[in-house]
Amino acid sequence: MKLRNKAAALLLLALAALLLAGLSLRARRAASPAPLARPASAPPRRPAPGPARLPGPGALPGAVQSARRRRPPRPRPRDSRRGAASLKKLARRPGELGSFQAVLPPELWIHLAVVACGNRLEETLVMLKSAVLFSHRKMQFHIFTEESLKSEFDKQLRQWPDSYTKKFEYRIYPITFSVGNPQEWKKLFKPCAAQRLFLPVILKDVDSLLYVDTDVLFLRPVDDIWKLLRQFNSTQLAAMAPEHEIPKIGWYSRFARHPFYGSAGVNSGVMLMNLTRIRSAQFKNSMIPTGLAWEDMLYPLYQKYKNAITWGDQDLLNIIFYFNPECLYVFPCQWNYRPDHCMYGSNCRAAEREGVSVLHGNRGVYHDEKQPTFKALYEAIRDFPFQDNLFQSMYYPLQLKFLETVHTLCGRIPQVFLKQIEKTMKRAYEKHVIIHVGPNQRR
Ligand SMILES: *[C@@H]1O[C@H](CO)[C@@H](O)[C@H](O)[C@H]1NC(C)=O
Ligand SMILES: *[C@@H]1O[C@H](CO)[C@@H](O)[C@H](O)[C@H]1NC(C)=O
């Protein structure tokens, strides 16, 4: 009898303890999504990806400091053999490909095109790096460049670690123009910019393509913007973001001497194209009433408007979609976020809500001191050592850099820049935990 009482009491105690443990675990989960179970083999004191939220410009310094306090010291890879090995394993996570992706048939790959001339080599490599760091699906890069840059692209891309190079393949093409006078096309706006207009003709075997300027950075998987292709209705064949959110202060609405799309024009720095559709469509225009195929339209269009255009190929695209508005899918500004979106007050609502998805540092802001927030992001991605932990070696330094920019026009809204990239890293981390830690723990 006595013994049974004792046993019952012990059982009760054990139950209570279990309940408490369960409750506190739940409370901890609710307070922060970070505390994921750490494998026994994990490096000592490796920090979980802290939520490190930046609630608002006003609260920034405190928020960052507390994020910093919460961060345990960096584990040094050389601490111990085992620590170093598993750190390497963990760090390689964003580059790891599940076997399902390795066997993805080429028609399901993402196609990313860029045209890089002059001094755009480093910028282009940083753009490609951002694509590779965060994306899931296998990618095919189409790099159009001058002969003199070709070997350097080859050399640098080959130097990336295997875990990343297996995520993509690349082809390097010379700059060519299929119709009209090449010298004339080269002079349009920036050297080589007009090349992009010819992609549907040159990449005949490619169904769809994401074209980006060299000064673009992906802050989330390229897979996510690629998905928008599937949202096209039956007449849409390309997608771009508006050139400006407020027509009153937009360039086209105030200065353009040619027709342009919508009320403020579109920006061509990030452009999705269904090339199959572009190749088969007849485009309405102001020259021939029956419509023209893409390739047949380019040169006459250029001849007609060359004295009125300022921004080269982007102006031609605006003219084309002015006459064919049903062909264009307009995506929100967070997919092509430029200094214009924060220089005149914050005017990109979608980015305030969801954070910047694709950053476009036009007007050279990665390389001067005019917009330090843009520069900070560029440098964080450029300087990230591929095999390191994303949070430690990219996100935390980035937060600290942002602290120094709070007095600038775009630095006042750091959460806009950090929200999406934080989410991306957290997803990458969690994916890793599920893939690599999950099975271990179940054993
Ligand atoms: C592009 O358009 C073609 C023709 O309509 C269609 O078959 C193809 O699936 C489209 N590609 C994508 C990625 O949506
Ligand atoms: C597709 O969407 C565009 C833009 O909203 C629109 O102008 C066009 O009429 C739509 N096409 C069809 C077939 O509904």
Short mmCIF file of C-alpha atoms and ligand atoms in Angstrom, two decimals:
data_model
loop_
_atom_site.label_atom_id
_atom_site.label_comp_id
_atom_site.label_asym_id
_atom_site.label_seq_id
_atom_site.Cartn_x
_atom_site.Cartn_y
_atom_site.Cartn_z
CA MET A 1 0.00 0.00 0.00
CA LYS A 2 2.67 2.42 1.06
CA LEU A 3 4.81 1.40 -1.85
CA ARG A 4 1.95 1.89 -4.28
CA ASN A 5 1.33 5.39 -2.91
CA LYS A 6 4.95 6.24 -3.39
CA ALA A 7 4.87 4.93 -6.94
CA ALA A 8 1.74 6.93 -7.69
CA ALA A 9 3.30 10.07 -6.24
CA LEU A 10 6.41 9.54 -8.33
CA LEU A 11 4.31 9.01 -11.43
CA LEU A 12 2.38 12.22 -10.71
CA LEU A 13 5.62 14.11 -10.23
CA ALA A 14 6.99 12.77 -13.48
CA LEU A 15 3.80 13.72 -15.30
CA ALA A 16 3.89 17.21 -13.88
CA ALA A 17 7.48 17.61 -14.94
CA LEU A 18 6.67 16.43 -18.44
CA LEU A 19 3.77 18.85 -18.65
CA LEU A 20 5.93 21.74 -17.49
CA ALA A 21 8.64 20.86 -19.95
CA GLY A 22 6.10 20.69 -22.73
CA LEU A 23 4.60 24.03 -21.78
CA SER A 24 7.89 25.83 -21.57
CA LEU A 25 8.95 24.38 -24.90
CA ARG A 26 5.79 25.66 -26.46
CA ALA A 27 6.23 29.06 -24.88
CA ARG A 28 9.77 29.22 -26.20
CA ARG A 29 8.58 28.26 -29.66
CA ALA A 30 5.94 30.94 -29.56
CA ALA A 31 8.42 33.56 -28.42
CA SER A 32 10.92 32.76 -31.13
CA PRO A 33 10.92 30.42 -34.08
CA ALA A 34 14.64 29.91 -33.63
CA PRO A 35 15.25 27.16 -31.08
CA LEU A 36 15.47 24.21 -33.36
CA ALA A 37 16.89 21.08 -31.91
CA ARG A 38 20.62 20.98 -32.39
CA PRO A 39 22.22 17.72 -33.40
CA ALA A 40 24.72 16.29 -30.97
CA SER A 41 27.36 16.65 -33.64
CA ALA A 42 26.67 20.34 -34.17
CA PRO A 43 29.53 22.68 -33.48
CA PRO A 44 29.60 23.99 -29.95
CA ARG A 45 27.69 27.17 -29.34
CA ARG A 46 26.55 27.64 -32.85
CA PRO A 47 23.79 30.22 -32.63
CA ALA A 48 20.37 29.43 -33.93
CA PRO A 49 19.20 31.93 -36.50
CA GLY A 50 17.86 34.52 -34.09
CA PRO A 51 14.72 36.28 -35.12
CA ALA A 52 16.61 39.57 -34.84
CA ARG A 53 13.59 41.56 -35.85
CA LEU A 54 13.88 45.20 -36.66
CA PRO A 55 10.44 46.45 -35.73
CA GLY A 56 10.84 49.96 -37.01
CA PRO A 57 13.29 52.71 -37.72
CA GLY A 58 12.80 54.22 -34.31
CA ALA A 59 13.50 51.00 -32.48
CA LEU A 60 16.39 50.00 -34.63
CA PRO A 61 19.45 50.58 -32.47
CA GLY A 62 17.98 48.74 -29.50
CA ALA A 63 16.71 45.91 -31.61
CA VAL A 64 20.03 45.35 -33.25
CA GLN A 65 21.88 45.58 -29.99
CA SER A 66 19.65 43.02 -28.37
CA ALA A 67 20.07 40.78 -31.37
CA ARG A 68 23.78 41.21 -30.88
CA ARG A 69 23.62 40.43 -27.18
CA ARG A 70 21.70 37.28 -27.87
CA ARG A 71 24.38 36.15 -30.24
CA PRO A 72 26.93 33.85 -28.68
CA PRO A 73 30.53 34.25 -29.78
CA ARG A 74 31.46 32.92 -33.20
CA PRO A 75 32.73 29.39 -33.06
CA ARG A 76 36.13 29.23 -34.65
CA PRO A 77 36.24 26.52 -37.29
CA ARG A 78 39.61 25.37 -36.03
CA ASP A 79 38.35 24.74 -32.49
CA SER A 80 38.26 21.03 -33.06
CA ARG A 81 38.27 18.58 -35.89
CA ARG A 82 34.74 17.45 -35.26
CA GLY A 83 33.47 20.97 -34.79
CA ALA A 84 35.10 22.10 -37.98
CA ALA A 85 33.76 19.21 -40.00
CA SER A 86 30.21 19.61 -38.88
CA LEU A 87 30.39 23.38 -39.21
CA LYS A 88 31.42 22.84 -42.78
CA LYS A 89 28.51 20.50 -43.27
CA LEU A 90 26.09 22.97 -41.78
CA ALA A 91 27.54 25.90 -43.61
CA ARG A 92 27.28 24.19 -46.93
CA ARG A 93 23.59 23.80 -46.43
CA PRO A 94 22.32 26.54 -48.74
CA GLY A 95 24.30 25.04 -51.55
CA GLU A 96 23.17 21.49 -51.01
CA LEU A 97 20.89 20.02 -53.57
CA GLY A 98 18.38 17.37 -52.76
CA SER A 99 18.58 14.43 -55.16
CA PHE A 100 15.24 15.42 -56.69
CA GLN A 101 16.87 18.57 -58.03
CA ALA A 102 19.87 16.81 -59.43
CA VAL A 103 17.60 14.83 -61.72
CA LEU A 104 15.41 17.77 -62.69
CA PRO A 105 15.00 17.64 -66.48
CA PRO A 106 16.52 20.64 -68.30
CA GLU A 107 13.12 21.92 -69.44
CA LEU A 108 12.34 22.63 -65.78
CA TRP A 109 15.51 24.60 -65.09
CA ILE A 110 15.41 28.31 -64.42
CA HIS A 111 17.00 30.35 -67.22
CA LEU A 112 18.71 33.55 -66.15
CA ALA A 113 20.22 35.95 -68.68
CA VAL A 114 22.49 38.93 -68.17
CA VAL A 115 24.41 41.23 -70.49
CA ALA A 116 27.71 42.40 -69.03
CA CYS A 117 30.04 44.83 -70.75
CA GLY A 118 32.73 47.26 -69.66
CA ASN A 119 33.44 47.31 -65.94
CA ARG A 120 30.45 45.20 -64.92
CA LEU A 121 32.30 41.94 -64.28
CA GLU A 122 32.34 42.01 -60.47
CA GLU A 123 28.78 43.30 -60.25
CA THR A 124 27.56 40.51 -62.53
CA LEU A 125 29.34 37.85 -60.48
CA VAL A 126 27.78 39.19 -57.27
CA MET A 127 24.35 39.07 -58.92
CA LEU A 128 24.93 35.45 -59.99
CA LYS A 129 26.19 34.64 -56.52
CA SER A 130 23.00 35.97 -54.94
CA ALA A 131 21.00 33.78 -57.33
CA VAL A 132 23.02 30.70 -56.43
CA LEU A 133 23.07 31.33 -52.67
CA PHE A 134 19.34 31.35 -52.20
CA SER A 135 17.78 29.32 -55.01
CA HIS A 136 16.52 25.75 -54.95
CA ARG A 137 16.05 24.77 -58.54
CA LYS A 138 18.84 24.15 -61.00
CA MET A 139 19.66 27.19 -63.13
CA GLN A 140 21.06 27.83 -66.57
CA PHE A 141 22.93 31.12 -66.83
CA HIS A 142 23.16 32.83 -70.21
CA ILE A 143 25.96 35.38 -69.97
CA PHE A 144 26.37 37.79 -72.88
CA THR A 145 29.66 39.60 -72.75
CA GLU A 146 32.59 41.07 -74.62
CA GLU A 147 35.41 38.82 -75.71
CA SER A 148 37.77 40.47 -73.22
CA LEU A 149 35.67 39.46 -70.18
CA LYS A 150 34.92 35.91 -71.22
CA SER A 151 37.94 34.20 -69.69
CA GLU A 152 37.58 36.07 -66.42
CA PHE A 153 33.95 34.92 -66.09
CA ASP A 154 35.07 31.37 -66.78
CA LYS A 155 37.86 31.54 -64.28
CA GLN A 156 35.87 33.06 -61.44
CA LEU A 157 32.78 30.88 -61.83
CA ARG A 158 34.98 27.79 -61.76
CA GLN A 159 36.48 28.89 -58.47
CA TRP A 160 33.19 28.66 -56.61
CA PRO A 161 32.83 25.60 -54.34
CA ASP A 162 31.39 22.44 -55.86
CA SER A 163 28.33 22.53 -53.66
CA TYR A 164 27.40 25.76 -55.46
CA THR A 165 28.63 25.07 -58.97
CA LYS A 166 26.44 21.98 -59.16
CA LYS A 167 23.40 24.22 -58.78
CA PHE A 168 23.92 25.84 -62.18
CA GLU A 169 25.38 25.57 -65.63
CA TYR A 170 26.44 28.52 -67.70
CA ARG A 171 27.06 29.53 -71.28
CA ILE A 172 28.95 32.59 -72.38
CA TYR A 173 27.88 34.27 -75.62
CA PRO A 174 29.41 37.09 -77.65
CA ILE A 175 27.42 40.27 -78.18
CA THR A 176 25.56 39.97 -81.48
CA PHE A 177 22.74 41.86 -83.14
CA SER A 178 20.76 39.95 -85.72
CA VAL A 179 19.17 42.90 -87.54
CA GLY A 180 20.31 46.43 -88.36
CA ASN A 181 23.68 47.99 -87.74
CA PRO A 182 25.62 46.50 -84.77
CA GLN A 183 27.55 49.72 -84.12
CA GLU A 184 24.31 51.63 -83.92
CA TRP A 185 22.74 49.14 -81.49
CA LYS A 186 25.87 49.30 -79.35
CA LYS A 187 25.53 53.02 -78.97
CA LEU A 188 21.96 52.75 -77.71
CA PHE A 189 22.04 53.96 -74.06
CA LYS A 190 24.83 51.79 -72.64
CA PRO A 191 27.12 49.57 -74.72
CA CYS A 192 25.50 46.19 -75.15
CA ALA A 193 22.21 47.08 -73.44
CA ALA A 194 20.30 46.54 -76.69
CA GLN A 195 21.48 42.92 -76.72
CA ARG A 196 18.61 42.01 -74.44
CA LEU A 197 16.07 42.85 -77.13
CA PHE A 198 17.50 40.06 -79.26
CA LEU A 199 17.31 37.29 -76.68
CA PRO A 200 14.11 35.76 -78.10
CA VAL A 201 15.90 35.41 -81.44
CA ILE A 202 19.25 34.18 -80.12
CA LEU A 203 18.00 31.72 -77.47
CA LYS A 204 15.76 29.81 -79.85
CA ASP A 205 15.69 26.66 -77.73
CA VAL A 206 14.75 28.41 -74.50
CA ASP A 207 11.06 28.61 -73.57
CA SER A 208 11.21 31.21 -70.81
CA LEU A 209 13.84 33.52 -69.40
CA LEU A 210 14.47 35.87 -66.54
CA TYR A 211 16.57 38.80 -67.73
CA VAL A 212 18.22 41.03 -65.14
CA ASP A 213 20.58 43.98 -65.28
CA THR A 214 24.03 43.42 -63.77
CA ASP A 215 23.15 45.65 -60.79
CA VAL A 216 20.41 43.34 -59.51
CA LEU A 217 20.60 41.25 -56.32
CA PHE A 218 18.28 38.42 -55.35
CA LEU A 219 17.28 38.50 -51.70
CA ARG A 220 15.15 35.37 -51.99
CA PRO A 221 15.11 32.27 -54.18
CA VAL A 222 14.94 32.98 -57.91
CA ASP A 223 12.34 30.19 -57.90
CA ASP A 224 9.85 32.63 -56.43
CA ILE A 225 9.95 35.19 -59.25
CA TRP A 226 10.11 32.36 -61.79
CA LYS A 227 6.74 31.14 -60.52
CA LEU A 228 5.12 34.33 -61.80
CA LEU A 229 5.48 33.00 -65.36
CA ARG A 230 2.73 30.55 -64.53
CA GLN A 231 0.42 33.40 -63.61
CA PHE A 232 0.43 34.87 -67.11
CA ASN A 233 -2.97 34.88 -68.76
CA SER A 234 -3.25 33.76 -72.39
CA THR A 235 -2.08 37.06 -73.90
CA GLN A 236 0.75 37.96 -71.53
CA LEU A 237 4.30 37.19 -72.67
CA ALA A 238 6.52 39.39 -70.51
CA ALA A 239 6.53 40.82 -67.00
CA MET A 240 8.11 43.96 -65.53
CA ALA A 241 7.61 46.34 -62.61
CA PRO A 242 6.47 49.95 -62.95
CA GLU A 243 9.23 52.51 -63.45
CA HIS A 244 7.69 54.59 -60.70
CA GLU A 245 4.95 54.23 -58.13
CA ILE A 246 3.91 57.88 -58.23
CA PRO A 247 3.38 59.10 -61.81
CA LYS A 248 3.59 62.72 -60.68
CA ILE A 249 7.28 62.35 -59.88
CA GLY A 250 8.09 59.64 -62.41
CA TRP A 251 10.48 60.24 -65.26
CA TYR A 252 8.34 59.03 -68.16
CA SER A 253 5.25 60.92 -67.10
CA ARG A 254 7.22 64.15 -66.91
CA PHE A 255 9.82 63.94 -69.64
CA ALA A 256 9.23 61.17 -72.18
CA ARG A 257 8.86 62.26 -75.80
CA HIS A 258 7.58 58.88 -76.91
CA PRO A 259 4.67 56.60 -75.96
CA PHE A 260 5.20 54.51 -72.82
CA TYR A 261 3.33 51.81 -70.91
CA GLY A 262 0.66 52.78 -68.35
CA SER A 263 0.84 55.93 -66.30
CA ALA A 264 4.53 55.87 -65.35
CA GLY A 265 6.19 53.40 -67.70
CA VAL A 266 7.90 50.13 -66.81
CA ASN A 267 11.47 49.40 -65.70
CA SER A 268 13.27 46.74 -67.67
CA GLY A 269 15.99 45.87 -65.13
CA VAL A 270 14.12 42.75 -64.05
CA MET A 271 12.13 41.19 -66.86
CA LEU A 272 10.45 37.82 -67.19
CA MET A 273 9.90 36.65 -70.74
CA ASN A 274 8.03 33.76 -72.22
CA LEU A 275 10.25 33.58 -75.31
CA THR A 276 8.04 30.98 -77.00
CA ARG A 277 5.18 33.44 -76.95
CA ILE A 278 7.32 36.42 -77.94
CA ARG A 279 8.57 34.49 -80.97
CA SER A 280 5.09 33.60 -82.15
CA ALA A 281 3.22 36.84 -81.42
CA GLN A 282 2.27 39.57 -83.84
CA PHE A 283 2.82 42.93 -82.22
CA LYS A 284 0.68 45.96 -82.88
CA ASN A 285 2.72 49.05 -83.72
CA SER A 286 2.53 52.51 -85.22
CA MET A 287 4.20 51.50 -88.48
CA ILE A 288 2.35 48.56 -90.03
CA PRO A 289 -1.34 48.05 -89.32
CA THR A 290 -1.26 44.24 -89.60
CA GLY A 291 1.25 43.77 -86.80
CA LEU A 292 4.85 42.57 -86.87
CA ALA A 293 6.85 39.69 -85.50
CA TRP A 294 9.24 40.64 -82.68
CA GLU A 295 12.41 40.44 -84.76
CA ASP A 296 10.93 42.31 -87.72
CA MET A 297 9.68 45.08 -85.48
CA LEU A 298 12.89 46.00 -83.64
CA TYR A 299 14.84 47.88 -86.29
CA PRO A 300 11.95 49.90 -87.81
CA LEU A 301 10.88 50.78 -84.27
CA TYR A 302 14.35 51.96 -83.42
CA GLN A 303 14.57 53.98 -86.65
CA LYS A 304 11.29 55.66 -85.91
CA TYR A 305 11.99 56.62 -82.32
CA LYS A 306 15.77 56.89 -82.05
CA ASN A 307 15.75 60.65 -81.71
CA ALA A 308 13.17 60.60 -78.95
CA ILE A 309 14.55 57.91 -76.67
CA THR A 310 16.78 58.48 -73.66
CA TRP A 311 17.07 55.15 -71.85
CA GLY A 312 17.68 52.97 -74.88
CA ASP A 313 16.21 49.50 -74.88
CA GLN A 314 13.95 50.23 -71.91
CA ASP A 315 12.28 53.01 -73.92
CA LEU A 316 11.77 50.65 -76.84
CA LEU A 317 10.15 48.11 -74.52
CA ASN A 318 7.88 50.84 -73.16
CA ILE A 319 6.85 51.76 -76.68
CA ILE A 320 6.18 48.12 -77.58
CA PHE A 321 3.96 47.56 -74.53
CA TYR A 322 2.19 50.88 -75.01
CA PHE A 323 0.84 49.43 -78.24
CA ASN A 324 0.38 45.92 -76.75
CA PRO A 325 -0.70 46.40 -73.14
CA GLU A 326 -2.52 43.05 -73.00
CA CYS A 327 0.83 41.33 -73.46
CA LEU A 328 2.39 42.64 -70.26
CA TYR A 329 2.12 41.27 -66.73
CA VAL A 330 3.01 44.00 -64.25
CA PHE A 331 4.53 42.73 -61.01
CA PRO A 332 4.81 44.80 -57.83
CA CYS A 333 7.81 46.98 -56.98
CA GLN A 334 9.29 44.59 -54.38
CA TRP A 335 10.54 42.51 -57.34
CA ASN A 336 12.53 45.45 -58.72
CA TYR A 337 13.32 47.73 -55.81
CA ARG A 338 15.38 50.82 -56.70
CA PRO A 339 16.67 53.86 -54.82
CA ASP A 340 13.69 55.77 -56.24
CA HIS A 341 11.48 53.73 -53.93
CA CYS A 342 13.02 55.21 -50.81
CA MET A 343 14.65 58.49 -51.88
CA TYR A 344 11.39 60.42 -52.01
CA GLY A 345 9.89 58.84 -48.93
CA SER A 346 8.94 55.18 -48.92
CA ASN A 347 6.66 54.62 -51.89
CA CYS A 348 6.78 50.87 -52.48
CA ARG A 349 3.95 49.45 -50.39
CA ALA A 350 4.63 45.82 -51.31
CA ALA A 351 8.18 46.10 -49.97
CA GLU A 352 6.95 47.62 -46.72
CA ARG A 353 4.67 44.65 -46.29
CA GLU A 354 6.86 41.79 -47.49
CA GLY A 355 10.34 43.21 -47.73
CA VAL A 356 12.45 43.65 -50.86
CA SER A 357 12.62 40.48 -52.95
CA VAL A 358 14.85 41.70 -55.77
CA LEU A 359 17.09 44.71 -55.25
CA HIS A 360 18.09 46.87 -58.21
CA GLY A 361 20.91 49.27 -57.38
CA ASN A 362 20.75 51.40 -60.49
CA ARG A 363 22.68 54.63 -61.04
CA GLY A 364 25.80 53.01 -59.63
CA VAL A 365 24.70 53.08 -55.96
CA TYR A 366 26.67 49.93 -55.10
CA HIS A 367 29.86 51.79 -55.91
CA ASP A 368 29.40 55.27 -54.46
CA GLU A 369 28.26 56.71 -51.15
CA LYS A 370 24.86 58.01 -52.26
CA GLN A 371 22.75 55.12 -50.91
CA PRO A 372 24.71 53.26 -48.21
CA THR A 373 21.91 50.72 -47.62
CA PHE A 374 22.19 49.48 -51.20
CA LYS A 375 25.95 49.42 -50.95
CA ALA A 376 25.82 47.51 -47.64
CA LEU A 377 23.72 44.74 -49.19
CA TYR A 378 25.97 44.52 -52.22
CA GLU A 379 29.10 44.25 -50.11
CA ALA A 380 27.54 41.73 -47.71
CA ILE A 381 26.80 39.35 -50.57
CA ARG A 382 30.08 40.07 -52.37
CA ASP A 383 32.16 39.41 -49.26
CA PHE A 384 30.28 36.38 -47.97
CA PRO A 385 32.64 33.38 -47.91
CA PHE A 386 30.65 30.67 -49.62
CA GLN A 387 31.15 28.00 -46.99
CA ASP A 388 30.28 30.09 -43.96
CA ASN A 389 27.12 30.34 -41.95
CA LEU A 390 24.72 32.79 -43.61
CA PHE A 391 23.54 34.33 -40.37
CA GLN A 392 26.94 34.84 -38.85
CA SER A 393 28.83 35.91 -41.91
CA MET A 394 26.17 37.79 -43.80
CA TYR A 395 23.09 38.71 -41.84
CA TYR A 396 24.62 39.93 -38.59
CA PRO A 397 27.33 42.03 -40.27
CA LEU A 398 24.63 43.44 -42.53
CA GLN A 399 22.53 44.50 -39.56
CA LEU A 400 25.52 46.26 -38.05
CA LYS A 401 26.24 48.06 -41.32
CA PHE A 402 22.63 49.16 -41.52
CA LEU A 403 23.00 50.81 -38.14
CA GLU A 404 25.39 53.25 -39.74
CA THR A 405 22.87 54.16 -42.41
CA VAL A 406 19.84 55.09 -40.29
CA HIS A 407 20.44 58.78 -41.00
CA THR A 408 20.14 58.29 -44.78
CA LEU A 409 16.99 58.42 -46.90
CA CYS A 410 16.80 54.67 -47.51
CA GLY A 411 18.44 53.65 -44.22
CA ARG A 412 15.43 54.99 -42.33
CA ILE A 413 13.48 51.89 -43.33
CA PRO A 414 15.95 49.03 -42.75
CA GLN A 415 13.22 46.48 -42.14
CA VAL A 416 12.19 46.86 -45.79
CA PHE A 417 15.61 45.64 -46.86
CA LEU A 418 16.05 42.96 -44.20
CA LYS A 419 12.65 41.30 -43.94
CA GLN A 420 12.86 39.07 -46.99
CA ILE A 421 16.52 38.14 -46.74
CA GLU A 422 16.01 37.15 -43.10
CA LYS A 423 13.07 34.97 -44.07
CA THR A 424 15.09 33.41 -46.87
CA MET A 425 17.94 32.50 -44.55
CA LYS A 426 15.61 31.12 -41.93
CA ARG A 427 13.95 28.91 -44.52
CA ALA A 428 17.31 27.69 -45.73
CA TYR A 429 18.27 26.89 -42.14
CA GLU A 430 15.07 25.06 -41.37
CA LYS A 431 15.27 23.11 -44.59
CA HIS A 432 18.70 21.98 -43.58
CA VAL A 433 17.55 20.92 -40.14
CA ILE A 434 14.77 18.85 -41.65
CA ILE A 435 17.01 17.24 -44.27
CA HIS A 436 20.11 16.64 -42.21
CA VAL A 437 19.05 16.53 -38.60
CA GLY A 438 15.61 15.03 -38.88
CA PRO A 439 16.62 11.56 -40.08
CA ASN A 440 19.46 11.40 -37.53
CA GLN A 441 17.13 12.06 -34.69
CA ARG A 442 14.60 9.53 -35.79
CA ARG A 443 17.20 6.81 -35.84
C1 LIG B 1 5.23 29.83 -72.43
O1 LIG B 1 4.22 29.84 -73.40
C2 LIG B 1 4.05 28.62 -74.07
C3 LIG B 1 3.04 28.84 -75.18
O2 LIG B 1 1.88 29.40 -74.68
C4 LIG B 1 3.62 27.55 -73.06
O3 LIG B 1 3.49 26.30 -73.72
C5 LIG B 1 4.68 27.45 -71.99
O4 LIG B 1 4.27 26.54 -70.98
C6 LIG B 1 4.92 28.81 -71.34
N1 LIG B 1 6.03 28.70 -70.41
C7 LIG B 1 5.90 28.89 -69.08
C8 LIG B 1 7.11 28.70 -68.24
O5 LIG B 1 4.86 29.23 -68.56
C1 LIG B 2 -4.41 39.53 -69.57
O1 LIG B 2 -4.12 40.56 -68.61
C2 LIG B 2 -3.93 41.84 -69.19
C3 LIG B 2 -3.47 42.77 -68.09
O2 LIG B 2 -4.35 42.75 -67.02
C4 LIG B 2 -5.18 42.30 -69.87
O3 LIG B 2 -4.98 43.57 -70.47
C5 LIG B 2 -5.56 41.27 -70.93
O4 LIG B 2 -6.78 41.64 -71.52
C6 LIG B 2 -5.67 39.89 -70.31
N1 LIG B 2 -5.91 38.93 -71.36
C7 LIG B 2 -6.94 38.09 -71.34
C8 LIG B 2 -7.06 37.16 -72.49
O5 LIG B 2 -7.76 38.11 -70.44
#
